[in-house]
Amino acid sequence: MKKKFAIIGSGIAGLTAANLFNSKSNFDIKVYERENELSLNEGYGIQLSPNSVSILNKINFSKTESSLLYNPSKLNFYSNDNKKICDLNLETFNTSENKYTTLKRSTLIEFLKSDLFENKIKFGKELKKVSKIKDKLLINFSDNTNDLVDYLIISDGVFSKTKSVLDSKAINPVYSGSIAIRTLIKSPKDFNYDKKNISLIMLKNAHIVIYPINKQGELNVVCIIRQKLSNKIDLNSLIKKEIVSQNKNLENLFKGNLEFWPIYITKKPHKSNYNNSFYLGDAFYTFPPTMAQGASQSIESAYDLFHLINENTEDLQNVYFKKRVERINLVNKRSKINYYSFHLSNPIMVKTRNFLLKKVTKNKKFLNSYLGNIY
């Protein structure tokens, strides 16, 4: 008899899980999305390290039109005066099939939904109640519909409302102390950085990441600024005060449409109250964005769960939770180190950081230890 799955949330983690389980004839899946349509924000760029690309290739990601993807070969480090400090060779972590990839989030979502959209995704579904019936879960939605399933997978993001339903209490993320500003550069002019690779500009209490997201030359720009949480933020004034004041040339990066959001992170991961219910992606744990691992870890968590269930793993809930926590601790420690080192202001510490960067980016043993286990 087929095992029945309900997946709550149609982001990267949920749709990856749906595709993986849908690839097996003994699994029956439905994706339930609270919104009335998929979020396909055109300008939102993401980075995928080779580990996550290898997972996506199991569901034919390699067949995606090549013009929609980009494979940067290196990460350039810049100081606040536009001087290049050093670069990191990303091809060190590639294989012939699985390469470090940048793209629009909408491109990945379009790929993930392509085999599911007809009858597997249900929109306008908000989970209201979960009840255990023998070894199954009865899930009730706000529109008075329900479903009886063998497994419930929660992937509705960092502000997961389903957590409160399952755990009978609010489990809220915490503000990281920074905001993110993003924009898209479609026709780069007077651009002082490497258009073909990833550029990281390190500033006092801020950093900027720029990278191509397709073969048409479009660039994604994300700026992280340490900032008190406020509903009243004038982006142009903030950019002038915190970014342009350090380097006037950086003003050219922010000529297009700007969007911003406060960055929230998870305080600690939670295990579901039900042995056959699991959290994925940002619903499980949300990282600081300084390792560019958000999308990759969402994909990894989906594969971890799929693999364990497909292998009929005993004590599934505890095995999955332990595996993900170990991975989270590894990525999170490095994310925090990066967050600190990218935003240094003391001249002596900046000089020391830059000196060390030149050394470690060419040290294969260090790179294998610091990045190899993640990428």
Coordinates of C-alpha atoms in Angstrom, one line a residue:
M1 CA 0.0 0.0 0.0
K2 CA 1.2 3.5 -0.8
K3 CA 2.4 5.7 2.0
K4 CA 0.6 9.1 1.9
F5 CA 2.4 12.4 2.5
A6 CA 1.1 15.9 3.1
I7 CA 3.7 18.6 2.6
I8 CA 2.9 22.0 4.1
G9 CA 4.5 24.9 2.1
S10 CA 5.6 25.2 -1.5
G11 CA 9.1 26.7 -1.1
I12 CA 12.4 25.1 -2.1
A13 CA 12.4 22.6 0.7
G14 CA 8.8 21.5 0.3
L15 CA 8.9 21.2 -3.5
T16 CA 12.2 19.4 -3.4
A17 CA 10.8 16.9 -1.0
A18 CA 7.7 16.5 -3.2
N19 CA 9.7 15.8 -6.3
L20 CA 11.9 13.2 -4.4
F21 CA 9.0 11.3 -2.9
N22 CA 7.0 11.6 -6.2
S23 CA 9.8 9.8 -8.0
K24 CA 8.9 6.6 -6.1
S25 CA 5.7 4.7 -7.0
N26 CA 5.1 3.6 -3.4
F27 CA 4.7 7.2 -2.2
D28 CA 1.6 9.5 -2.7
I29 CA 2.2 13.2 -2.1
K30 CA 0.2 16.4 -1.9
V31 CA 1.6 19.8 -1.3
Y32 CA -0.6 22.3 0.6
E33 CA 0.1 26.0 0.2
R34 CA -1.5 28.7 2.2
E35 CA -1.1 31.4 -0.5
N36 CA -3.2 31.3 -3.7
E37 CA -0.2 30.9 -6.0
L38 CA 3.5 30.2 -6.0
S39 CA 6.0 33.0 -5.1
L40 CA 8.0 33.7 -8.2
N41 CA 9.9 36.9 -7.4
E42 CA 12.0 37.5 -10.5
G43 CA 14.9 39.3 -9.0
Y44 CA 15.7 37.0 -6.1
G45 CA 19.0 35.3 -6.7
I46 CA 20.2 32.2 -4.9
Q47 CA 23.4 30.2 -4.7
L48 CA 23.6 26.4 -4.8
S49 CA 26.7 24.6 -3.7
P50 CA 27.7 21.3 -5.5
N51 CA 26.2 19.2 -2.7
S52 CA 22.7 20.5 -3.3
V53 CA 23.1 20.4 -7.1
S54 CA 24.0 16.7 -6.8
I55 CA 20.6 16.2 -5.1
L56 CA 18.7 18.2 -7.6
N57 CA 20.3 16.3 -10.4
K58 CA 18.6 13.1 -9.1
I59 CA 15.3 14.8 -10.2
N60 CA 16.7 15.9 -13.6
F61 CA 17.8 19.5 -12.7
S62 CA 20.7 19.0 -15.2
K63 CA 18.2 19.2 -18.0
T64 CA 17.4 22.9 -17.1
E65 CA 18.1 25.3 -19.9
S66 CA 21.7 26.2 -19.5
S67 CA 21.1 29.9 -20.3
L68 CA 19.0 30.2 -17.1
L69 CA 21.9 29.1 -14.9
Y70 CA 25.4 30.3 -14.2
N71 CA 28.5 28.6 -12.8
P72 CA 30.9 31.1 -11.2
S73 CA 34.5 29.9 -11.0
K74 CA 35.6 32.0 -8.0
L75 CA 34.7 34.2 -5.1
N76 CA 36.5 37.6 -5.1
F77 CA 37.1 39.4 -1.8
Y78 CA 37.2 43.2 -1.8
S79 CA 38.0 45.8 0.8
N80 CA 35.8 48.9 1.2
D81 CA 38.1 50.9 -1.1
N82 CA 37.4 48.5 -4.1
K83 CA 40.8 46.9 -3.8
K84 CA 40.8 43.2 -4.4
I85 CA 42.2 41.2 -1.5
C86 CA 42.2 37.7 -2.9
D87 CA 39.9 35.1 -4.5
L88 CA 38.7 31.6 -3.7
N89 CA 38.6 29.0 -6.4
L90 CA 35.1 27.5 -6.3
E91 CA 35.9 24.9 -8.9
T92 CA 37.9 23.1 -6.2
F93 CA 34.6 21.8 -4.9
N94 CA 33.0 21.0 -8.3
T95 CA 32.7 17.7 -10.1
S96 CA 32.0 17.2 -13.8
E97 CA 28.3 16.8 -13.0
N98 CA 27.8 19.0 -10.0
K99 CA 29.0 22.6 -10.1
Y100 CA 28.6 25.6 -7.9
T101 CA 25.5 27.3 -9.5
T102 CA 23.8 30.7 -9.2
L103 CA 20.3 31.4 -10.6
K104 CA 17.1 33.2 -9.9
R105 CA 14.9 31.6 -7.2
S106 CA 12.0 31.7 -9.7
T107 CA 14.0 29.5 -12.1
L108 CA 14.4 26.8 -9.4
I109 CA 10.8 27.0 -8.3
E110 CA 9.6 26.7 -12.0
F111 CA 11.7 23.6 -12.3
L112 CA 10.5 22.1 -9.1
K113 CA 6.8 22.6 -9.8
S114 CA 6.9 21.4 -13.4
D115 CA 6.0 17.8 -12.7
L116 CA 3.7 18.6 -9.7
F117 CA 1.5 21.5 -10.7
E118 CA -1.4 19.6 -12.4
N119 CA -2.7 17.7 -9.4
K120 CA -0.2 17.6 -6.6
I121 CA -0.3 21.3 -5.3
K122 CA -3.3 22.6 -3.5
F123 CA -3.5 26.4 -3.0
G124 CA -5.4 28.4 -0.3
K125 CA -4.8 25.8 2.3
E126 CA -4.1 26.9 5.9
L127 CA -3.5 24.2 8.5
K128 CA -5.7 24.6 11.6
K129 CA -5.5 21.3 13.5
V130 CA -3.6 18.0 13.6
S131 CA -4.9 14.8 15.3
K132 CA -3.4 11.4 15.7
I133 CA -5.5 8.5 14.6
K134 CA -3.7 5.2 15.3
D135 CA -0.5 5.5 13.4
K136 CA -1.7 8.2 11.0
L137 CA -2.3 12.0 11.2
L138 CA -5.6 13.7 10.4
I139 CA -4.9 17.3 9.2
N140 CA -7.7 19.8 9.1
F141 CA -7.6 23.0 7.1
S142 CA -9.4 26.4 7.6
D143 CA -11.7 25.7 4.5
N144 CA -13.1 22.6 6.4
T145 CA -11.3 20.1 4.2
N146 CA -9.0 17.4 5.7
D147 CA -6.6 14.7 4.8
L148 CA -5.5 11.5 6.5
V149 CA -1.8 10.9 6.0
D150 CA 1.1 8.6 7.0
Y151 CA 3.6 11.5 7.1
L152 CA 3.3 15.2 7.6
I153 CA 6.2 17.4 6.4
I154 CA 6.3 21.0 7.5
S155 CA 8.2 23.4 5.2
D156 CA 6.4 26.7 5.5
G157 CA 9.4 28.9 6.3
V158 CA 11.0 30.7 9.2
F159 CA 7.7 32.1 10.4
S160 CA 6.1 28.7 10.3
K161 CA 2.5 28.9 11.6
T162 CA 2.2 25.2 11.5
K163 CA 4.8 24.9 14.3
S164 CA 2.3 26.6 16.6
V165 CA -0.4 24.1 15.5
L166 CA 1.8 21.1 16.1
D167 CA 3.5 22.2 19.3
S168 CA 0.5 24.1 20.8
K169 CA 2.7 27.2 21.4
A170 CA 4.2 30.0 19.5
I171 CA 7.8 29.2 18.4
N172 CA 9.2 32.5 17.0
P173 CA 12.5 33.2 15.3
V174 CA 14.7 36.0 16.6
Y175 CA 15.9 39.2 14.9
S176 CA 19.6 38.8 13.9
G177 CA 20.4 42.5 14.2
S178 CA 20.7 43.0 10.5
I179 CA 18.6 43.8 7.4
A180 CA 19.1 42.7 3.9
I181 CA 18.7 44.9 0.9
R182 CA 18.5 43.5 -2.6
T183 CA 18.3 44.8 -6.2
L184 CA 18.9 43.5 -9.7
I185 CA 21.3 44.9 -12.2
K186 CA 20.2 44.0 -15.7
S187 CA 22.6 46.1 -17.7
P188 CA 25.8 46.7 -15.7
K189 CA 27.5 50.0 -16.5
D190 CA 30.4 51.6 -14.7
F191 CA 30.8 48.4 -12.8
N192 CA 34.0 48.0 -10.9
Y193 CA 33.8 44.3 -10.1
D194 CA 34.1 40.9 -11.8
K195 CA 30.8 40.4 -13.8
K196 CA 31.6 36.8 -14.3
N197 CA 32.1 35.7 -10.7
I198 CA 30.9 36.3 -7.1
S199 CA 32.2 39.5 -5.5
L200 CA 32.1 40.0 -1.7
I201 CA 32.7 43.6 -0.5
M202 CA 33.5 43.9 3.2
L203 CA 32.6 47.1 5.0
K204 CA 32.3 48.5 8.5
N205 CA 29.1 46.8 9.9
A206 CA 28.0 45.7 6.5
H207 CA 28.9 43.6 3.4
I208 CA 27.7 43.3 -0.2
V209 CA 27.5 40.2 -2.3
I210 CA 27.2 40.5 -6.1
Y211 CA 26.9 37.6 -8.5
P212 CA 25.6 36.7 -12.0
I213 CA 22.3 34.7 -12.1
N214 CA 22.1 33.7 -15.7
K215 CA 24.0 33.8 -19.0
Q216 CA 22.3 37.1 -20.0
G217 CA 24.6 39.1 -17.7
E218 CA 22.0 40.0 -15.0
L219 CA 23.5 40.5 -11.5
N220 CA 22.0 39.9 -8.1
V221 CA 23.0 42.4 -5.4
V222 CA 22.4 41.7 -1.7
C223 CA 23.6 44.1 1.0
I224 CA 23.6 43.1 4.7
I225 CA 23.7 46.0 7.1
R226 CA 23.7 45.8 10.9
Q227 CA 20.6 47.8 11.9
K228 CA 18.2 48.1 14.8
L229 CA 14.8 46.6 14.0
S230 CA 12.4 49.3 12.9
N231 CA 9.3 49.7 10.7
K232 CA 10.5 53.1 9.5
I233 CA 13.6 52.6 7.3
D234 CA 14.4 55.1 4.5
L235 CA 16.5 52.8 2.3
N236 CA 18.2 55.6 0.3
S237 CA 19.2 57.4 3.4
L238 CA 20.4 54.2 5.1
I239 CA 22.5 53.3 2.0
K240 CA 24.1 56.7 1.9
K241 CA 24.9 56.7 5.6
E242 CA 26.2 53.1 6.0
I243 CA 27.5 52.2 2.5
V244 CA 28.2 55.2 0.3
S245 CA 29.9 57.1 3.1
Q246 CA 32.5 54.3 3.0
N247 CA 32.9 54.1 -0.8
K248 CA 31.1 56.6 -3.1
N249 CA 31.5 54.2 -6.1
L250 CA 29.1 51.7 -4.3
E251 CA 26.2 54.1 -4.9
N252 CA 26.0 52.8 -8.5
L253 CA 24.9 49.4 -7.2
F254 CA 21.7 50.7 -5.8
K255 CA 20.2 52.6 -8.8
G256 CA 17.4 50.0 -9.5
N257 CA 14.4 48.9 -7.5
L258 CA 15.3 48.2 -3.9
E259 CA 13.6 45.7 -1.6
F260 CA 14.6 45.0 2.0
W261 CA 13.7 42.7 4.8
P262 CA 14.8 42.1 8.4
I263 CA 16.9 39.0 8.8
Y264 CA 15.5 36.5 11.3
I265 CA 17.2 33.4 12.5
T266 CA 16.2 30.3 14.5
K267 CA 17.1 30.2 18.2
K268 CA 17.2 26.4 18.3
P269 CA 15.7 23.6 16.2
H270 CA 12.6 21.8 17.5
K271 CA 11.5 18.3 17.1
S272 CA 7.8 17.7 16.3
N273 CA 5.5 16.3 18.9
Y274 CA 4.5 13.5 16.4
N275 CA 6.9 10.8 15.3
N276 CA 5.6 10.9 11.8
S277 CA 5.8 14.7 11.4
F278 CA 9.0 16.5 10.3
Y279 CA 10.3 20.1 9.8
L280 CA 12.3 21.0 6.6
G281 CA 14.3 24.0 5.5
D282 CA 13.8 27.3 7.2
A283 CA 10.9 25.8 9.3
F284 CA 13.5 23.5 10.9
Y285 CA 16.3 26.1 11.2
T286 CA 17.1 29.4 9.6
F287 CA 20.8 30.5 9.3
P288 CA 22.5 33.9 9.1
P289 CA 23.0 34.5 5.3
T290 CA 26.8 34.6 5.4
M291 CA 27.5 31.1 4.1
A292 CA 24.9 31.3 1.2
Q293 CA 23.6 28.0 2.4
G294 CA 19.9 28.7 2.9
A295 CA 18.7 27.1 -0.4
S296 CA 21.3 24.3 -0.2
Q297 CA 20.4 23.3 3.3
S298 CA 16.7 23.3 2.4
I299 CA 17.5 20.9 -0.4
E300 CA 19.7 18.8 1.8
S301 CA 17.1 18.5 4.5
A302 CA 14.5 17.3 2.0
Y303 CA 16.9 14.6 0.7
D304 CA 17.9 13.5 4.2
L305 CA 14.3 12.8 5.1
F306 CA 13.5 11.2 1.7
H307 CA 16.5 8.9 2.0
L308 CA 15.7 7.8 5.6
I309 CA 12.0 7.1 4.8
N310 CA 12.9 5.3 1.6
E311 CA 15.3 3.1 3.5
N312 CA 12.6 2.3 6.2
T313 CA 14.9 3.7 8.9
E314 CA 13.9 2.8 12.5
D315 CA 13.5 5.5 15.1
L316 CA 13.1 7.8 12.1
Q317 CA 12.2 11.0 14.0
N318 CA 15.3 10.9 16.3
V319 CA 17.7 9.8 13.5
Y320 CA 16.5 12.6 11.2
F321 CA 16.7 15.2 14.0
K322 CA 20.2 14.2 15.1
K323 CA 21.5 14.2 11.5
R324 CA 20.1 17.7 10.8
V325 CA 21.3 19.2 14.1
E326 CA 24.8 18.0 13.4
R327 CA 24.7 19.6 10.0
I328 CA 23.2 22.8 11.3
N329 CA 25.9 23.1 14.0
L330 CA 28.6 22.8 11.3
V331 CA 27.1 25.4 9.0
N332 CA 25.9 27.7 11.7
K333 CA 29.4 28.1 13.3
R334 CA 30.9 29.0 10.0
S335 CA 28.1 31.4 9.3
K336 CA 28.6 33.3 12.6
I337 CA 32.4 33.5 12.0
N338 CA 31.8 34.9 8.5
Y339 CA 29.2 37.4 9.8
Y340 CA 31.7 38.7 12.3
S341 CA 34.7 38.8 10.0
F342 CA 32.9 40.5 7.1
H343 CA 31.9 43.5 9.2
L344 CA 35.1 44.4 11.0
S345 CA 35.8 48.1 11.6
N346 CA 39.0 48.2 13.6
P347 CA 41.9 48.9 11.2
I348 CA 44.3 46.5 12.8
M349 CA 41.7 43.7 12.8
V350 CA 40.8 44.5 9.2
K351 CA 44.4 44.3 8.1
T352 CA 44.8 41.0 10.0
R353 CA 41.7 39.6 8.4
N354 CA 42.8 40.5 4.9
F355 CA 46.2 39.0 5.6
L356 CA 44.7 35.7 6.8
L357 CA 42.3 35.6 3.9
K358 CA 45.1 35.7 1.4
K359 CA 46.7 32.7 3.2
V360 CA 43.6 30.5 3.9
T361 CA 42.0 30.9 0.4
K362 CA 45.1 29.1 -1.0
N363 CA 45.5 26.5 1.7
K364 CA 43.8 23.3 0.4
K365 CA 43.8 21.6 3.8
F366 CA 42.0 24.5 5.4
L367 CA 39.5 24.8 2.6
N368 CA 38.7 21.1 2.7
S369 CA 38.1 21.4 6.4
Y370 CA 36.2 24.8 6.4
L371 CA 34.2 24.5 3.2
G372 CA 34.6 21.0 1.7
N373 CA 32.4 19.4 4.3
I374 CA 29.7 21.9 3.5
Y375 CA 30.0 22.4 -0.2

